[in-house]
XYZ file of C-alpha atoms in Angstrom:
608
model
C 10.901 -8.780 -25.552
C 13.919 -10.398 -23.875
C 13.658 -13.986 -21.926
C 12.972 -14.277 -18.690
C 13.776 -17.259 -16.250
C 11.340 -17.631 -13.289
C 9.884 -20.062 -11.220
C 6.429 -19.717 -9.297
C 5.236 -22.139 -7.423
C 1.518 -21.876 -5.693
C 1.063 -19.644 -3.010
C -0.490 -21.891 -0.742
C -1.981 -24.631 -3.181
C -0.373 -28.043 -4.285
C -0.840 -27.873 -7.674
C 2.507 -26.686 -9.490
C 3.125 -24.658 -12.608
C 6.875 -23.878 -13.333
C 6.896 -21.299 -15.976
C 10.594 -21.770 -17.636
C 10.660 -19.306 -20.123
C 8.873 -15.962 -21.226
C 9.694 -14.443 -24.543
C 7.656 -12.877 -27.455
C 4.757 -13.712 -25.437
C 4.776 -17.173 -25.209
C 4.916 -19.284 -21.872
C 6.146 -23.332 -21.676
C 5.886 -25.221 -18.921
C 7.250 -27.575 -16.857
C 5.091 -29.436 -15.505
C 5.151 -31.321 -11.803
C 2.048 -32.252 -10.928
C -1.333 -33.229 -12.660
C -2.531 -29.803 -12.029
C -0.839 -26.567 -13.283
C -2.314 -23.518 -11.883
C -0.559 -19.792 -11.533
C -2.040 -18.271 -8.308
C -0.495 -14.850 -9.222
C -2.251 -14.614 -12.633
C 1.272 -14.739 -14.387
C -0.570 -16.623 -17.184
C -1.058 -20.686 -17.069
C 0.641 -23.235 -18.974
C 0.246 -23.822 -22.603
C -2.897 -26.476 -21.586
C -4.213 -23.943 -19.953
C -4.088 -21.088 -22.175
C -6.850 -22.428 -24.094
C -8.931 -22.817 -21.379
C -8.505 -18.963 -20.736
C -9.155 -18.234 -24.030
C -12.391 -20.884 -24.447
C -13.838 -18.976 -21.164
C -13.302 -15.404 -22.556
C -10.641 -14.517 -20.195
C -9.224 -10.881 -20.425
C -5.293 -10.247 -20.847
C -2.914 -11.929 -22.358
C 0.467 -13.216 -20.733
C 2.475 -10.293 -20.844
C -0.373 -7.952 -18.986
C -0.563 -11.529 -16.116
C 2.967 -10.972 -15.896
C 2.791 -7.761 -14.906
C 0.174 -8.128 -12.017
C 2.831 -9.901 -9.959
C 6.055 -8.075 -11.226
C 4.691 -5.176 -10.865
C 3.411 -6.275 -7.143
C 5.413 -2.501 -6.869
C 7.383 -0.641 -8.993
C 9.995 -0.079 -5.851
C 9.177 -3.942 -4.709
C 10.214 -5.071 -7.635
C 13.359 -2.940 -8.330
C 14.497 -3.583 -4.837
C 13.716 -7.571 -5.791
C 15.858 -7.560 -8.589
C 17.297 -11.286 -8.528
C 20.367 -10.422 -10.323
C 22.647 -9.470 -7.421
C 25.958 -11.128 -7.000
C 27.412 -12.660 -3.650
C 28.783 -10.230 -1.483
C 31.819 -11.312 -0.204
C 32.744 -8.243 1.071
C 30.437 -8.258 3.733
C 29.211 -4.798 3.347
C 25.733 -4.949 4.671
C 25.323 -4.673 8.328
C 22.279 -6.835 8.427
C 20.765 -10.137 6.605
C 16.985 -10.828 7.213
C 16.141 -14.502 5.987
C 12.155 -14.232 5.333
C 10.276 -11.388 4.187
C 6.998 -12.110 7.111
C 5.926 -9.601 8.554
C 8.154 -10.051 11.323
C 11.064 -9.869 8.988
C 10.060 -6.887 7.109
C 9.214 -4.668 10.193
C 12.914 -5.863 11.617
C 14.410 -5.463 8.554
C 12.766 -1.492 7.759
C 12.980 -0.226 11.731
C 17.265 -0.905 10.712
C 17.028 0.655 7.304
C 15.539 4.141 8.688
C 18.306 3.980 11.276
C 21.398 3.931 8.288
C 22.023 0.626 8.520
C 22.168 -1.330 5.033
C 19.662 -4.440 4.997
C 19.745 -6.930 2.815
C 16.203 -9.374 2.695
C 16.418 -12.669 1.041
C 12.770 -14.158 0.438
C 12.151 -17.878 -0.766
C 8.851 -16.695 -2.662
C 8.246 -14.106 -5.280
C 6.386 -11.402 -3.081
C 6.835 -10.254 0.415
C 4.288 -11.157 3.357
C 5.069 -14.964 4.119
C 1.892 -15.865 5.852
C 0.764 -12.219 5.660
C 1.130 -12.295 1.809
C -1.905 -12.798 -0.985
C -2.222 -14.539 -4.560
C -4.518 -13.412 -7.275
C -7.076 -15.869 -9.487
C -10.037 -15.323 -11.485
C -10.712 -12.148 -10.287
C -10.399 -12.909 -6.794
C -7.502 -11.603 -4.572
C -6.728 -13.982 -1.147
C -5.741 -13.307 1.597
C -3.133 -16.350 2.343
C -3.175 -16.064 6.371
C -5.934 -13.956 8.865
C -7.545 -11.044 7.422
C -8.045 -9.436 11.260
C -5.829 -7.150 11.727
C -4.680 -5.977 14.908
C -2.363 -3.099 15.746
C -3.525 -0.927 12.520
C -4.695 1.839 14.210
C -4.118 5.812 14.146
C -3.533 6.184 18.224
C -1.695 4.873 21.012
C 1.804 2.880 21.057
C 0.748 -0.949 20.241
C -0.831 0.464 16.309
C 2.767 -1.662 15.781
C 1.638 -1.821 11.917
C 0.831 1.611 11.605
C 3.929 2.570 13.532
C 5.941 1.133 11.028
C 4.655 1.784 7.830
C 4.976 5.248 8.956
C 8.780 5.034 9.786
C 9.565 4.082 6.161
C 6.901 6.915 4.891
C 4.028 4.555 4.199
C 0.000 4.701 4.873
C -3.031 2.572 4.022
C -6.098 3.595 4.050
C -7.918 1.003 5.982
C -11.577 0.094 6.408
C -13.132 -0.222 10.179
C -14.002 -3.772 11.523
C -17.712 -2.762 13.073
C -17.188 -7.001 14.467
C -13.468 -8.606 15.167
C -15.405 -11.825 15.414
C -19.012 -13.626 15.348
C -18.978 -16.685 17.497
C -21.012 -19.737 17.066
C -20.501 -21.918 19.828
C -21.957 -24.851 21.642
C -25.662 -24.849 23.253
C -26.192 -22.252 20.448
C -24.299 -19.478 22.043
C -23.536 -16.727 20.181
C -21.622 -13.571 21.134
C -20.469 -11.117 18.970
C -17.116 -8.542 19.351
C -18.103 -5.821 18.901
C -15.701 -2.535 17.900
C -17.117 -0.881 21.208
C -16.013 -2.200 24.118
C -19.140 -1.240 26.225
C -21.715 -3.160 23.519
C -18.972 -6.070 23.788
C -19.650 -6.056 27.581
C -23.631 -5.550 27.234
C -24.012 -8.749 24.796
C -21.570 -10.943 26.853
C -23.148 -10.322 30.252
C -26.613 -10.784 28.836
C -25.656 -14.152 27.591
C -24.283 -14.599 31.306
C -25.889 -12.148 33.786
C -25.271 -14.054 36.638
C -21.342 -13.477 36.128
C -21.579 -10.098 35.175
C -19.086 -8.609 38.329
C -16.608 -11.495 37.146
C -16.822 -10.670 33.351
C -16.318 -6.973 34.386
C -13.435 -7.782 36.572
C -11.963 -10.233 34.530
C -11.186 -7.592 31.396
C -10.284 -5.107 33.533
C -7.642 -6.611 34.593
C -7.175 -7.296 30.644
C -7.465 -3.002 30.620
C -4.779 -3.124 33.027
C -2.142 -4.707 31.455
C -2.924 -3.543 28.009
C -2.690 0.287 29.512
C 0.556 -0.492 30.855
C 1.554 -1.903 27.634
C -0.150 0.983 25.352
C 2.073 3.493 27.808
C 5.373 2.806 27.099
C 7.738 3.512 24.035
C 8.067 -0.221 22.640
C 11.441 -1.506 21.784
C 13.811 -4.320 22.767
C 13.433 -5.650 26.193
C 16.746 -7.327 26.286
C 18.476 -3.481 25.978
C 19.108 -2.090 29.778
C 19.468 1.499 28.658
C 16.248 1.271 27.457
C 14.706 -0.848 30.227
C 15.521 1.711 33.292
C 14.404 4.768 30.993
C 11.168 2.888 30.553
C 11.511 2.420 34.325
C 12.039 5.026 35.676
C 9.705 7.475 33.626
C 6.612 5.051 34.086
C 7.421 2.467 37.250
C 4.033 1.341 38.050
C 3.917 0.490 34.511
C 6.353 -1.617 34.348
C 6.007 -3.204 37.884
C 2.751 -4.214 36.214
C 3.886 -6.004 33.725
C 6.348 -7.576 35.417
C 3.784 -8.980 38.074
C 1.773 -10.523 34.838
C 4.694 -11.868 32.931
C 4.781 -15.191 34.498
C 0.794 -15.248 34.642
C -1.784 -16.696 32.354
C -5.298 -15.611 31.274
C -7.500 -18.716 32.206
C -5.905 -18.667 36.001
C -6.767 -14.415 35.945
C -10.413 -15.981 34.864
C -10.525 -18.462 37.268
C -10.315 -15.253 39.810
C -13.590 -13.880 39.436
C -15.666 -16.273 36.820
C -17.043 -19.876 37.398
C -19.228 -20.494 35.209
C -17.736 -23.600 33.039
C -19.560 -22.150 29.593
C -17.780 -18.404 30.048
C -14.686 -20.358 31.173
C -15.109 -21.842 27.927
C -16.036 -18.568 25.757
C -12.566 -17.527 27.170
C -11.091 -20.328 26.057
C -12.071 -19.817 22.582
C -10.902 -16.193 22.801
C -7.532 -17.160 23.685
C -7.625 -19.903 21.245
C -7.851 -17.752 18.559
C -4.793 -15.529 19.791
C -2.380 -18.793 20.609
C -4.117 -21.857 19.258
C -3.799 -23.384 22.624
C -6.336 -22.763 25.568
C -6.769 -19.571 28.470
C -4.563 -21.670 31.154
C -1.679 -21.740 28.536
C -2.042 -18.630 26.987
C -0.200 -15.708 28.595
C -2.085 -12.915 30.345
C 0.185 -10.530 28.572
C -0.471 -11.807 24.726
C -4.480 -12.171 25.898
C -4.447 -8.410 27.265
C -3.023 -7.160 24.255
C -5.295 -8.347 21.300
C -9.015 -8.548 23.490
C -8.614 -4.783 24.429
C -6.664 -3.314 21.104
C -9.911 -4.371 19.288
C -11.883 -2.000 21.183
C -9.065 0.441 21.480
C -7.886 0.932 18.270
C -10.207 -1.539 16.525
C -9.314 -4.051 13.516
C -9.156 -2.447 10.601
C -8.999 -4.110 7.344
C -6.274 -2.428 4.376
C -7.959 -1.510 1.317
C -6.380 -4.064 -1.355
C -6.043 -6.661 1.235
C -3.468 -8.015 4.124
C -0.838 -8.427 1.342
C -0.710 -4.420 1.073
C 1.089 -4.213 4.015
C 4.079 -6.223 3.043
C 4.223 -4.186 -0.286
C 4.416 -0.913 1.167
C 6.999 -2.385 3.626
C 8.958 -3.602 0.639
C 8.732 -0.329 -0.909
C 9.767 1.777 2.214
C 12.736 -0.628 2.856
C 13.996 -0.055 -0.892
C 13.383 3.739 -0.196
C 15.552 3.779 2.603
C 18.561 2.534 0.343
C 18.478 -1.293 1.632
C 17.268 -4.522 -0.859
C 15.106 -7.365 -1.391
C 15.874 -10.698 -3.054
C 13.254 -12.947 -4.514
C 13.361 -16.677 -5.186
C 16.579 -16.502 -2.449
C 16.161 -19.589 -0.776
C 18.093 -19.600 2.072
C 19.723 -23.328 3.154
C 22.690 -22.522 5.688
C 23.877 -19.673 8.013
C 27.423 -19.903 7.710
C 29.502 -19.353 10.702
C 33.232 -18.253 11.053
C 34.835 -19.203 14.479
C 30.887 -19.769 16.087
C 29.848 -16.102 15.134
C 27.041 -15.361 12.326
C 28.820 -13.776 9.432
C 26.813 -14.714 6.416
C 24.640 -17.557 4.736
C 24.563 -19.581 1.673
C 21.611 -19.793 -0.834
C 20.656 -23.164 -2.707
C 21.806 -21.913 -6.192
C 25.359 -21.701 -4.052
C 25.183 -17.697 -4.139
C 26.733 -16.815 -0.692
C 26.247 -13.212 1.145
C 28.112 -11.859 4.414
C 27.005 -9.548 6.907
C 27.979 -8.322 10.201
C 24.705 -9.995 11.551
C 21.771 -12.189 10.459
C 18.230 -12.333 11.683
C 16.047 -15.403 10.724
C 12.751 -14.680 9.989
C 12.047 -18.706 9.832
C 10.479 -20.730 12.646
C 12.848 -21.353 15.664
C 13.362 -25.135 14.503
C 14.352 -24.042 10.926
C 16.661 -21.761 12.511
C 17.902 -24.660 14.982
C 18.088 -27.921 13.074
C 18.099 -26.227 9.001
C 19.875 -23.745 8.590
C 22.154 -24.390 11.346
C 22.840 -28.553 12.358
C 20.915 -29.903 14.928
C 24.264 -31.435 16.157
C 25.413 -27.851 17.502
C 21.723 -26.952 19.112
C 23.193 -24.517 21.865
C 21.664 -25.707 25.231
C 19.159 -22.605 25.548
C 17.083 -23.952 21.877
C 17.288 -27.385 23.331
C 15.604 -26.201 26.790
C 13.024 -24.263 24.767
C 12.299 -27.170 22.503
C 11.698 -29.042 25.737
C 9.612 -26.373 27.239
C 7.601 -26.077 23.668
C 6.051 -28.201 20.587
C 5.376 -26.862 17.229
C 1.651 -24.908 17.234
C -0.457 -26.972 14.669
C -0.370 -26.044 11.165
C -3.742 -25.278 9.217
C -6.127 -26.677 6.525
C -7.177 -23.782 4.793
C -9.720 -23.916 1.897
C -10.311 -20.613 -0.585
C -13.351 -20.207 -1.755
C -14.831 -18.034 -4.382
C -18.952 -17.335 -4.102
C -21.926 -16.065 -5.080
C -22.467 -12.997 -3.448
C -26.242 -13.934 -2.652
C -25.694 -17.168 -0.417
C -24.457 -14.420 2.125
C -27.482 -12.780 4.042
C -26.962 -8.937 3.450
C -25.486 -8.499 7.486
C -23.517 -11.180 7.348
C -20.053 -10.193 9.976
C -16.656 -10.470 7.946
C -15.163 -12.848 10.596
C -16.509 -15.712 12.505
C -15.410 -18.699 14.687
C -17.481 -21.669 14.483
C -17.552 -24.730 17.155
C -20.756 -26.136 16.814
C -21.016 -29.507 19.217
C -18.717 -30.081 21.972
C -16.552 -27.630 24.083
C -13.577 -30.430 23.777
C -13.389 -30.450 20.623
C -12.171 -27.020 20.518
C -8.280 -27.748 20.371
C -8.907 -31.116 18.684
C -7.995 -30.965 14.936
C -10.947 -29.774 12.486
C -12.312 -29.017 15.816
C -13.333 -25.397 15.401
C -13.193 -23.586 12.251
C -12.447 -19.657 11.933
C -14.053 -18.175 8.718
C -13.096 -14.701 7.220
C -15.145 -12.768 4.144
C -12.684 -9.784 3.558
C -14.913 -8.446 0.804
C -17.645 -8.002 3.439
C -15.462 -4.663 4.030
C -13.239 -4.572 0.927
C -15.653 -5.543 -2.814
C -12.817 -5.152 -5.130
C -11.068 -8.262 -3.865
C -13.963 -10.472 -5.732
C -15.402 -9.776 -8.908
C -19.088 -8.224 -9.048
C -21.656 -10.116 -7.654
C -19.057 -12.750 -5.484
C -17.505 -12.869 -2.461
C -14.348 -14.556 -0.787
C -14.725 -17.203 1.811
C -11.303 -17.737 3.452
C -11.506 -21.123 5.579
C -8.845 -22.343 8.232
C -8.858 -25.071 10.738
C -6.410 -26.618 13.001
C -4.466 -29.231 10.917
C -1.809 -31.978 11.546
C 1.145 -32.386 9.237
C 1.211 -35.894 9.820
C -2.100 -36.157 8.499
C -0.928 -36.177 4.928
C 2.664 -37.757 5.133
C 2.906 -40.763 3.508
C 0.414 -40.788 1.128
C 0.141 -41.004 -2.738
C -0.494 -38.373 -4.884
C -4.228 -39.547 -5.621
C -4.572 -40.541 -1.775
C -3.273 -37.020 -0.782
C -5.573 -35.095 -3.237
C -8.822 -37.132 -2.018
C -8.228 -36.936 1.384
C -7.994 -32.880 1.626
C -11.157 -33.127 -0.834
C -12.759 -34.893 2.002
C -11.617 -33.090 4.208
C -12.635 -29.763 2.839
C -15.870 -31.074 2.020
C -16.898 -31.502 5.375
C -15.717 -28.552 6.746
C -17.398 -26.634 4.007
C -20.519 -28.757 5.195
C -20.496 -27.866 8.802
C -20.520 -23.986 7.721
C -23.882 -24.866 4.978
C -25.484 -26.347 8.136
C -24.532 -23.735 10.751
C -24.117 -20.482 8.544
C -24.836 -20.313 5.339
C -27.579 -22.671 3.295
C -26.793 -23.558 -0.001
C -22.849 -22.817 -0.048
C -21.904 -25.579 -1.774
C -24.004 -24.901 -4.617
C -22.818 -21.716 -4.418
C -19.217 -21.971 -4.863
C -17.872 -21.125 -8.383
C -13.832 -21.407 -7.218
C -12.293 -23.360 -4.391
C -8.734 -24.531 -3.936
C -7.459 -26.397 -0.668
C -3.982 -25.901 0.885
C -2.907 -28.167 4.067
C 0.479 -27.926 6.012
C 2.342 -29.480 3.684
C 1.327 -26.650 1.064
C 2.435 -24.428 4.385
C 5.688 -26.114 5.252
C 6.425 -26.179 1.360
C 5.535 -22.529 0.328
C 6.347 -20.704 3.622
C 8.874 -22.474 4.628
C 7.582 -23.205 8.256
C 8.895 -26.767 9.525
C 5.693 -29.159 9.908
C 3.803 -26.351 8.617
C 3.878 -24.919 12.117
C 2.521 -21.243 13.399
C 4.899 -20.215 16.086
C 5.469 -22.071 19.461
C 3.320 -24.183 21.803
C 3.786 -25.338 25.777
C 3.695 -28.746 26.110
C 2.404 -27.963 29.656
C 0.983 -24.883 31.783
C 3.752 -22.479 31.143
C 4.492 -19.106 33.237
C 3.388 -16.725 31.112
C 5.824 -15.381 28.695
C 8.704 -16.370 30.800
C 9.691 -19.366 28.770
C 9.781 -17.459 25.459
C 12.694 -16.802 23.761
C 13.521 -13.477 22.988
C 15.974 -12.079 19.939
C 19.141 -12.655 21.025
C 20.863 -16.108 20.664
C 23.396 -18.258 21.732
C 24.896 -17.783 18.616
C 27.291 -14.050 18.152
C 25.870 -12.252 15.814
C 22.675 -14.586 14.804
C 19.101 -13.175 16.112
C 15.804 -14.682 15.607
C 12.418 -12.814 15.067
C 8.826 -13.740 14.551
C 6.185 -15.883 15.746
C 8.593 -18.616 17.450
C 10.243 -15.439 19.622
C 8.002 -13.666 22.541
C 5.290 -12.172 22.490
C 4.650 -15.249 20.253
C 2.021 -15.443 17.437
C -0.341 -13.298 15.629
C 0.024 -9.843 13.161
C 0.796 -7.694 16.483
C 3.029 -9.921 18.290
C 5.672 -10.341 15.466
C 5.808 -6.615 14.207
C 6.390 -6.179 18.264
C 8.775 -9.058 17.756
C 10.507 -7.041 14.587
C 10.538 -3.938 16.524
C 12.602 -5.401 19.264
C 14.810 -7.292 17.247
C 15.602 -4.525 15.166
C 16.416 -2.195 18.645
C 18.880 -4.823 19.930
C 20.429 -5.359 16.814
C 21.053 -1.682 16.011
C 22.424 -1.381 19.725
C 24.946 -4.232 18.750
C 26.115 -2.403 15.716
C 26.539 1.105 16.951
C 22.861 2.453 15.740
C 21.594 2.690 19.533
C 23.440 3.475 22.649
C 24.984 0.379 24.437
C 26.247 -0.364 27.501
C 28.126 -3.742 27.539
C 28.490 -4.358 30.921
C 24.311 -3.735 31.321
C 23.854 -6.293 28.325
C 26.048 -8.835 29.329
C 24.207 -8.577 33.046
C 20.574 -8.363 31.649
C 21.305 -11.153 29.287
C 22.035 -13.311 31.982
C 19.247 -12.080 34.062
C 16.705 -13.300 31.500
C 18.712 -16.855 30.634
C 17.906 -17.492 34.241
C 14.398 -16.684 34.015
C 14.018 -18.656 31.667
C 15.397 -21.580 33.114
C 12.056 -21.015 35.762
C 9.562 -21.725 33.388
């Protein structure tokens, strides 16, 4: 067996184990930290081995190995790390990040002709919508509720493009998007059905029963204007007036709701301060921020496509959908690169023609999309010195979202009562407390729906609460390792008090990332998820779309409108990969309509 050089760090875990060599079977290590853990079962350190081998674990290095390389057969072959620089510039397209975002940009251009060429920090695809494997159990790193995964309508985004690169999961239905446990001990289920959704929520608040009614109508009414319409870049005019003028009232809608936001729709017909508040937490969940500063748009879309289409959990887990995208996208004759970490976009005479990696490797495109947070793009991979004046007015419009603490847990299977919903959101005390970090705490228990990601007789427990980077700057290693302990411990308290007696006692594996393990591993700058107003925005109006200030350099993903969440960044990578293929000769163009419309939404912009 030949030698192989890789380097894994943790998926979302602080510990790290850098595997240096792997030949005849035999692993050393290098190791960085006082702990030395493989998330992706690629076999631990020599320390560790014996460990493995004292508790009777099955498979040897070689067969650990495989479990990640073979993440695919195509993922891997079209992740082969032994490509050269081009200097030729061949490929018409360079995606930094394999996120979902990314990966839905980067496939919607393969299937078109173009050739795409992914470069990916990690050693799988997914980013935040990626998984690592450990005793048995298989996590989930970000949300396991999954919208836009459904078999009908025009916003099953996910489905949509699997499909277009010849790909299908079989899924498993959601009968609950979410269990909430709230203060004064309400509790109000989501159900799949929109009508027993209605029928719980109104008998919790019968007194507001016309305003709940007419409040997610209105919801119905955006997200059927929405659901209507073929879904691609809305900075491409040809597009735009066909859209226009085969479904007007359609798009008159939206545009009456684009500079709205949920909690002033709300406000309308509802004034009760506790359903004020359940539609707070609603909207929380969709933009981490509250109803009056999340757009009407983003709310319509994810509180009706639950009913509509329902969430529907992939069999294997959330990381199965970056796979197959990886696979299609090698299919379709275009490439991924692992362990490519991507430090500069480099620019010839202010127009995107390539970037540079940190092992020096450089590649050239005719454009580049950046998969990476908005202030990555703007201030990493590109000095803050040249910040064209449209990223500095969004930077003063927005602040990074909060990162997360999230905590893995591996159970007994019993501690669970036998109905127990796969995902819940839990704010037990005080409606203020809901934004507050460690405020509220959203719990998801994928193997609920899916038992093969847990061994026999054990279930997953996938913890995340809103988290501050600064909250762990500064401190030692010791200091830093006790104070997510604590940390965790608490949290993990609040949910043996309010769900689940006898969890602690319960738990048989547990590891603990916070947003430096985010900001480290996924490359997100404070650990951040996507964009936040620092006031009341209008609506979406503020939000950046693909397009740049830079020629040839597009951004996609959670930092781009619609904003955050599974749905909004495929919608993101759908656009982005219209108005790209429209600047390289894939898509009909007009340039005197783009150079107008461009305009047109700079200056809307400048009105949020």
């Amino acid at each position: 067996m030949g030698t192989l050089n890789f380097v894994f760090p943790n998926s979302l875990l602080d510990g790290t184990c850098k595997i240096v060599a792997l030949g005849d079977s035999k692993l050393r290590c290098n190791k960085q930290r006082s702990s030395c853990f493989d998330p992706l079962r690629i076999g631990n350190c020599i320390d560790h081995q014996k460990l493995y081998k004292a508790k009777g674990r099955k498979g040897g290095s070689a067969s650990k190995l495989k479990a990640v390389l073979d993440v695919d057969k195509k993922v891997e072959s079209s992740g082969s790390s032994d490509v050269e620089g081009n200097e030729s510039g061949s490929y018409d397209a360079i995606v930094i990040g394999s996120g979902i975002g990314g990966l839905v940009a980067a496939t919607q251009l393969a299937v078109k002709g173009a050739k795409v060429l992914v470069l990916e920090k990690y050693v799988i695809p997914g980013g935040s919508s990626g998984f690592y494997e450990r005793d048995g159990y298989k996590f989930d790193v970000g949300s396991s509720v999954m919208f836009g995964f459904s078999d009908k309508g025009n916003l099953n985004l996910i489905t949509q493009a699997l499909a277009a690169v010849g790909c299908r999961l079989e899924v498993i239905p959601d009968p609950t998007t979410v269990h909430f446990h709230l203060p004064n001990d309400l509790s109000v289920r989501i159900h799949r059905e929109y009508d027993d959704f209605i029928e719980e929520l109104v008998s919790k608040f019968p007194h507001e029963k016309e305003g709940i009614i007419k409040f997610y109508s209105e919801c119905w009414k955006i997200f059927n204007s929405l659901n209507s319409l073929e879904l691609k870049s809305l900075e491409e005019p040809i597009y735009l007036f066909g859209q226009f003028f085969k479904k007007p009232l359609e798009c008159l809608t939206l545009a009456y709701y684009l500079p709205q936001n949920a909690g002033d729709i709300a406000r309308k017909y509802i004034r009760d301060p506790g359903l004020l508040s359940f539609i707070d937490a609603e909207c929380f969940i969709v933009s981490t921020v509250n109803a009056l500063q999340t757009p009407m748009i983003n709310a319509s879309m994810v509180l009706c496509d639950r009913h509509f289409g329902g969430i529907n959990y992939p069999v294997g887990g959330v990381g199965e959908i970056a796979k197959s995208l990886a696979k299609g996208l090698g299919d379709h004759g275009s490439q991924i690169i692992y362990r490519a970490n991507v430090t500069s976009i480099i620019l010839d005479n202010g127009k995107a023609v390539g970037v540079k990696l940190s092992d020096g490797r450089k590649f050239y495109a005719k454009t580049v999309v950046s998969n990476a947070t908005r202030w990555d793009t703007f201030g990493k991979l590109l000095k803050a010195e040249n910040l064209p004046k449209e990223e500095e007015n969004f930077q003063k419009a927005y602040v990074k979202a909060p990162s997360f603490l999230s905590i893995h847990l591996g159970v007994k299977a019993d501690v669970l009562p036998p109905d127990t919903d796969c995902h819940h959101f839990v704010l037990e005390d005080n409606w203020t407390n809901l934004e507050k970090p460690y405020g509220s705490i959203f719990l998801s228990i994928p193997t609920v729906l899916d038992s093969s990601l847990a061994p026999e007789g054990h279930h997953i427990l996938h913890i995340f609460t809103t988290s501050s980077i600064e909250d762990y700057e500064g401190l030692s290693r010791k200091d830093y390792d006790a104070k997510k302990d604590l940390v965790a411990e608490k949290i993990i308290s609040r949910l043996e008090k309010t769900l689940f007696p006898g969890l602690k006692s319960s738990i048989l594996f547990k590891e603990v990332g916070t947003p430096k393990t985010h900001r480290r591993y996924l490359a997100r700058d404070s650990g951040t998820y996507g964009p936040m107003p620092r006031g009341t925005p209008k609506g979406l109006l503020g939000m950046p779309f693909n397009t740049t200030a830079i020629d040839g350099l597009y951004c996609v993903g959670d930092s781009c409108f619609p904003g955050q969440g599974v749905i909004a960044v495929a919608f993101s990578g759908v656009m982005c990969a219209h108005r790209v293929a429209a600047d390289l000769g894939f898509e009909e163009k007009s340039d005197v309509l783009d150079s107008a419309l461009l305009r047109l939404l700079g200056w809307l912009r400048t009105l949020a």
